[in-house]
Structure formats: structure tokens, C-alpha cells
mmCIF file of C-alpha atoms in Angstrom:
data_model
loop_
_atom_site.group_PDB
_atom_site.id
_atom_site.type_symbol
_atom_site.label_atom_id
_atom_site.label_comp_id
_atom_site.label_asym_id
_atom_site.label_seq_id
_atom_site.Cartn_x
_atom_site.Cartn_y
_atom_site.Cartn_z
ATOM 1 C CA MET V 1 70.468 182.457 -68.072
ATOM 2 C CA PRO V 2 68.996 179.239 -68.210
ATOM 3 C CA ALA V 3 65.839 179.592 -71.005
ATOM 4 C CA HIS V 4 62.429 180.145 -70.406
ATOM 5 C CA LEU V 5 59.628 177.914 -71.666
ATOM 6 C CA ILE V 6 56.598 180.147 -72.503
ATOM 7 C CA LEU V 7 53.320 177.886 -72.937
ATOM 8 C CA GLY V 8 49.725 178.283 -74.181
ATOM 9 C CA GLY V 9 47.348 177.425 -76.067
ATOM 10 C CA ALA V 10 46.177 178.258 -79.758
ATOM 11 C CA ARG V 11 45.954 182.463 -80.531
ATOM 12 C CA SER V 12 46.904 183.058 -75.850
ATOM 13 C CA GLY V 13 49.680 185.107 -76.713
ATOM 14 C CA LYS V 14 52.283 183.578 -76.347
ATOM 15 C CA SER V 15 54.273 184.749 -79.043
ATOM 16 C CA ARG V 16 53.469 187.518 -78.684
ATOM 17 C CA TYR V 17 54.490 187.611 -74.789
ATOM 18 C CA ALA V 18 58.546 186.167 -76.100
ATOM 19 C CA GLU V 19 58.738 189.237 -78.147
ATOM 20 C CA THR V 20 58.021 191.506 -75.867
ATOM 21 C CA LEU V 21 60.638 190.111 -73.690
ATOM 22 C CA ALA V 22 63.074 190.232 -76.408
ATOM 23 C CA LEU V 23 62.488 193.756 -77.121
ATOM 24 C CA GLY V 24 62.895 194.771 -73.571
ATOM 25 C CA THR V 25 66.617 192.296 -73.635
ATOM 26 C CA GLY V 26 67.788 196.254 -75.470
ATOM 27 C CA LEU V 27 69.683 192.325 -76.930
ATOM 28 C CA PRO V 28 70.522 191.347 -80.854
ATOM 29 C CA VAL V 29 67.650 188.918 -81.988
ATOM 30 C CA THR V 30 66.905 185.853 -84.068
ATOM 31 C CA VAL V 31 64.068 184.357 -84.109
ATOM 32 C CA ILE V 32 64.591 180.328 -85.151
ATOM 33 C CA ALA V 33 61.057 179.682 -87.034
ATOM 34 C CA THR V 34 60.578 175.873 -87.253
ATOM 35 C CA ALA V 35 56.999 176.704 -89.548
ATOM 36 C CA GLU V 36 57.401 175.462 -93.257
ATOM 37 C CA ALA V 37 54.231 176.891 -95.009
ATOM 38 C CA LEU V 38 53.016 174.038 -96.561
ATOM 39 C CA ASP V 39 49.685 175.637 -97.542
ATOM 40 C CA ALA V 40 48.422 178.790 -98.481
ATOM 41 C CA GLU V 41 47.049 178.781 -95.037
ATOM 42 C CA MET V 42 50.051 178.470 -93.558
ATOM 43 C CA ALA V 43 52.750 180.702 -95.433
ATOM 44 C CA SER V 44 49.663 183.234 -93.970
ATOM 45 C CA ARG V 45 50.589 182.674 -91.210
ATOM 46 C CA ILE V 46 54.252 182.859 -90.977
ATOM 47 C CA ARG V 47 54.679 186.177 -93.047
ATOM 48 C CA ARG V 48 51.661 187.562 -90.669
ATOM 49 C CA HIS V 49 54.150 186.897 -87.771
ATOM 50 C CA GLN V 50 56.589 187.807 -89.574
ATOM 51 C CA GLN V 51 55.026 191.235 -90.757
ATOM 52 C CA ASP V 52 54.290 191.276 -86.377
ATOM 53 C CA ARG V 53 58.558 191.529 -85.756
ATOM 54 C CA PRO V 54 60.486 194.523 -86.324
ATOM 55 C CA HIS V 55 61.917 194.117 -89.007
ATOM 56 C CA ALA V 56 65.963 194.445 -87.478
ATOM 57 C CA TRP V 57 65.660 190.906 -86.338
ATOM 58 C CA ARG V 58 67.083 188.139 -87.522
ATOM 59 C CA THR V 59 65.050 184.991 -89.277
ATOM 60 C CA VAL V 60 66.568 181.587 -89.482
ATOM 61 C CA GLU V 61 64.095 179.215 -90.509
ATOM 62 C CA THR V 62 64.791 175.592 -89.149
ATOM 63 C CA PRO V 63 62.006 172.783 -89.521
ATOM 64 C CA LEU V 64 63.942 169.665 -87.942
ATOM 65 C CA ALA V 65 67.206 170.304 -86.604
ATOM 66 C CA LEU V 66 66.417 172.443 -83.729
ATOM 67 C CA ALA V 67 68.706 171.390 -81.720
ATOM 68 C CA ASP V 68 72.160 172.555 -84.330
ATOM 69 C CA ALA V 69 70.158 175.634 -84.590
ATOM 70 C CA LEU V 70 70.441 176.486 -81.243
ATOM 71 C CA ARG V 71 74.404 176.239 -80.319
ATOM 72 C CA ARG V 72 74.709 178.059 -83.907
ATOM 73 C CA GLU V 73 72.593 180.940 -82.267
ATOM 74 C CA ALA V 74 72.588 180.696 -78.380
ATOM 75 C CA GLN V 75 75.266 183.026 -78.256
ATOM 76 C CA LEU V 76 76.272 185.661 -74.624
ATOM 77 C CA GLY V 77 74.948 189.236 -76.554
ATOM 78 C CA ARG V 78 71.972 187.403 -77.634
ATOM 79 C CA CYS V 79 68.169 187.374 -77.514
ATOM 80 C CA VAL V 80 67.212 183.590 -79.239
ATOM 81 C CA ILE V 81 63.154 182.633 -80.043
ATOM 82 C CA VAL V 82 62.017 179.756 -81.188
ATOM 83 C CA ASP V 83 59.076 179.761 -81.907
ATOM 84 C CA CYS V 84 57.699 176.778 -81.966
ATOM 85 C CA LEU V 85 58.309 173.503 -80.101
ATOM 86 C CA THR V 86 54.581 171.928 -81.204
ATOM 87 C CA LEU V 87 55.082 173.186 -85.003
ATOM 88 C CA TRP V 88 58.846 171.145 -84.146
ATOM 89 C CA LEU V 89 57.124 168.295 -83.174
ATOM 90 C CA MET V 90 54.474 168.421 -85.428
ATOM 91 C CA ASN V 91 57.355 168.125 -88.079
ATOM 92 C CA LEU V 92 59.702 165.418 -86.536
ATOM 93 C CA MET V 93 56.467 163.153 -86.117
ATOM 94 C CA ALA V 94 55.904 163.285 -90.399
ATOM 95 C CA ASP V 95 56.269 159.974 -91.635
ATOM 96 C CA ALA V 96 54.115 158.812 -87.939
ATOM 97 C CA ASP V 97 51.379 157.745 -89.438
ATOM 98 C CA THR V 98 53.273 154.858 -91.196
ATOM 99 C CA LEU V 99 53.819 153.478 -87.249
ATOM 100 C CA ALA V 100 52.252 149.955 -87.179
ATOM 101 C CA SER V 101 50.813 151.029 -83.838
ATOM 102 C CA ALA V 102 50.243 154.833 -82.537
ATOM 103 C CA LEU V 103 51.569 154.210 -79.071
ATOM 104 C CA ASP V 104 55.680 155.202 -78.954
ATOM 105 C CA ALA V 105 56.699 158.002 -81.114
ATOM 106 C CA ASP V 106 60.382 155.956 -79.818
ATOM 107 C CA ALA V 107 60.593 154.637 -82.863
ATOM 108 C CA LEU V 108 60.656 157.351 -85.112
ATOM 109 C CA PRO V 109 64.153 157.429 -85.084
ATOM 110 C CA ARG V 110 64.749 160.945 -85.650
ATOM 111 C CA LEU V 111 61.576 162.341 -83.758
ATOM 112 C CA ARG V 112 63.934 160.237 -80.676
ATOM 113 C CA ALA V 113 67.869 161.651 -82.144
ATOM 114 C CA GLU V 114 66.453 165.261 -82.799
ATOM 115 C CA ARG V 115 64.383 165.385 -79.100
ATOM 116 C CA ALA V 116 67.649 164.053 -77.694
ATOM 117 C CA ALA V 117 69.587 166.166 -78.741
ATOM 118 C CA LEU V 118 67.023 169.936 -77.958
ATOM 119 C CA LEU V 119 67.483 168.024 -74.148
ATOM 120 C CA ASP V 120 70.820 167.701 -74.488
ATOM 121 C CA CYS V 121 71.449 171.229 -75.667
ATOM 122 C CA LEU V 122 69.532 173.124 -73.343
ATOM 123 C CA PRO V 123 70.816 173.385 -70.021
ATOM 124 C CA GLY V 124 74.585 175.110 -71.304
ATOM 125 C CA LEU V 125 72.812 177.813 -73.914
ATOM 126 C CA ARG V 126 74.353 180.506 -73.502
ATOM 127 C CA GLY V 127 72.175 184.002 -74.364
ATOM 128 C CA ASP V 128 68.881 184.729 -73.824
ATOM 129 C CA VAL V 129 66.644 181.995 -75.212
ATOM 130 C CA LEU V 130 62.431 181.595 -74.730
ATOM 131 C CA LEU V 131 61.043 178.351 -75.822
ATOM 132 C CA VAL V 132 57.160 178.644 -77.302
ATOM 133 C CA ALA V 133 55.679 175.982 -77.759
ATOM 134 C CA ASN V 134 51.636 175.008 -77.406
ATOM 135 C CA GLU V 135 50.271 173.572 -73.853
ATOM 136 C CA VAL V 136 47.536 171.097 -76.905
ATOM 137 C CA GLY V 137 46.332 168.382 -73.596
ATOM 138 C CA LEU V 138 43.714 170.970 -72.448
ATOM 139 C CA GLY V 139 41.087 170.295 -75.202
ATOM 140 C CA LEU V 140 39.341 168.154 -76.456
ATOM 141 C CA VAL V 141 40.966 164.333 -76.672
ATOM 142 C CA PRO V 142 41.759 164.288 -79.938
ATOM 143 C CA GLU V 143 39.232 161.309 -82.272
ATOM 144 C CA THR V 144 42.500 159.743 -84.360
ATOM 145 C CA PRO V 145 44.917 157.250 -82.400
ATOM 146 C CA LEU V 146 47.085 159.236 -84.332
ATOM 147 C CA GLY V 147 45.787 163.004 -83.359
ATOM 148 C CA ARG V 148 46.392 161.621 -79.261
ATOM 149 C CA LEU V 149 49.682 160.380 -79.821
ATOM 150 C CA PHE V 150 51.440 164.155 -80.790
ATOM 151 C CA ARG V 151 49.632 164.586 -78.000
ATOM 152 C CA ASP V 152 50.881 163.354 -75.575
ATOM 153 C CA GLU V 153 54.267 163.321 -77.122
ATOM 154 C CA ALA V 154 53.952 167.166 -76.634
ATOM 155 C CA GLY V 155 53.011 167.346 -72.824
ATOM 156 C CA ARG V 156 55.359 165.107 -72.687
ATOM 157 C CA LEU V 157 57.725 167.401 -74.492
ATOM 158 C CA ASN V 158 56.728 170.025 -72.805
ATOM 159 C CA GLN V 159 57.623 168.335 -69.798
ATOM 160 C CA SER V 160 60.426 167.547 -69.991
ATOM 161 C CA VAL V 161 62.116 171.118 -71.414
ATOM 162 C CA ALA V 162 59.667 173.034 -69.074
ATOM 163 C CA ALA V 163 61.959 171.023 -66.840
ATOM 164 C CA LEU V 164 65.451 172.302 -67.976
ATOM 165 C CA CYS V 165 64.253 175.707 -68.509
ATOM 166 C CA GLY V 166 64.754 178.699 -65.248
ATOM 167 C CA ARG V 167 61.361 179.800 -66.379
ATOM 168 C CA VAL V 168 58.042 178.975 -66.729
ATOM 169 C CA THR V 169 55.039 180.873 -68.660
ATOM 170 C CA PHE V 170 52.202 179.744 -68.900
ATOM 171 C CA VAL V 171 49.447 182.658 -70.724
ATOM 172 C CA ALA V 172 46.025 182.521 -71.565
ATOM 173 C CA ALA V 173 44.606 185.568 -72.415
ATOM 174 C CA GLY V 174 47.465 187.300 -72.982
ATOM 175 C CA LEU V 175 47.504 187.483 -69.751
ATOM 176 C CA PRO V 176 50.769 185.912 -68.492
ATOM 177 C CA LEU V 177 51.625 183.105 -65.911
ATOM 178 C CA ALA V 178 54.982 182.284 -64.186
ATOM 179 C CA LEU V 179 54.424 178.438 -63.358
ATOM 180 C CA LYS V 180 58.106 178.744 -62.418
ATOM 181 C CA GLY V 181 61.829 180.191 -62.122
#
């Protein structure tokens, strides 16, 4: 089954929608979590997400090597949720402030390699794969060059992933809108 990309803004209901779809499959579920608890507020968010999920679901924490985790976890008869691509991208852009010019994240070798690996593995994944991502291009223009670079890279990643997915859904106010498939 081709992967399904679920986009939305912050607190739009995209993760809950992905979880509802996963429950509906009746399959064993693995959540590939990309967030890192680098401060108390983020640790609290992570705990809340974990508490909201069924206890039988497995969680695999993968802040960087997402393609490797997907190749391992996405199997026939299983459902995988990646939550979320945007945090994964942020992890890969951790060194972006060292770029001489914040115009091109391709200058970050790890980001370039991991993004290519993800896009390469997506078409061949087996099982049900639900990818959650933030749509960050609908808000204010970021004030800093680094913020604008992140927004641009997130938009590029979402477009590339959407092109490879059989289904794409946008969630706003908890309501899903089918964009593709």
C-alpha cells in the first residue's frame, strides 16, 4: 500500500487523525517518533502523545535515521506512523546556523543524505505507512534567514513526499480534507 501523508498546522488534529487511521487497520502499530526531549516543555509534549496512544503500540525513537527505521519497521501486516517529518527535518538542520549563507540546506551533508534515503525508500515500503508533517508555509514569514530556510526546506520536503504518496490529507480544526488519492 502506498504511503499516506497527513499534513496540518500545529494542534490541527493531524496526529490524532493518523492514530485513528492506524486503529482502523486492525494491524499492530509502531510509532516512529522523531522528537527529542531537549527541554521540559518538549518532554511534556512527548509524554502527552505517549499517554494518548494505545498501550499495545510500540514506539521507536528515531531523531535522524528515518529511512533505516522505516525499512526495518514497515512490513506487510503492520502499520507504521511517523510523527513527524517536520521535527525530523529540524533535527537534521541542527547545524544550519553554521552555513555561510542560509540559502541552501543542501550544504548540510547529513540532511542531504537522509532526505535522499527517505525519498528513495518510500515507494518500496510495505505495510501501511502514515507520515505526519506540519504545513508551515501558511503562517507568517519567519523573521530570520534561518527560519525562512527551515520553512522553505519543510515545504520542499512535503512536496517531494506528497509526490511519492498514494494518499495525501490536509487536517484543519480536526477535519480531514483529501488532497490526493
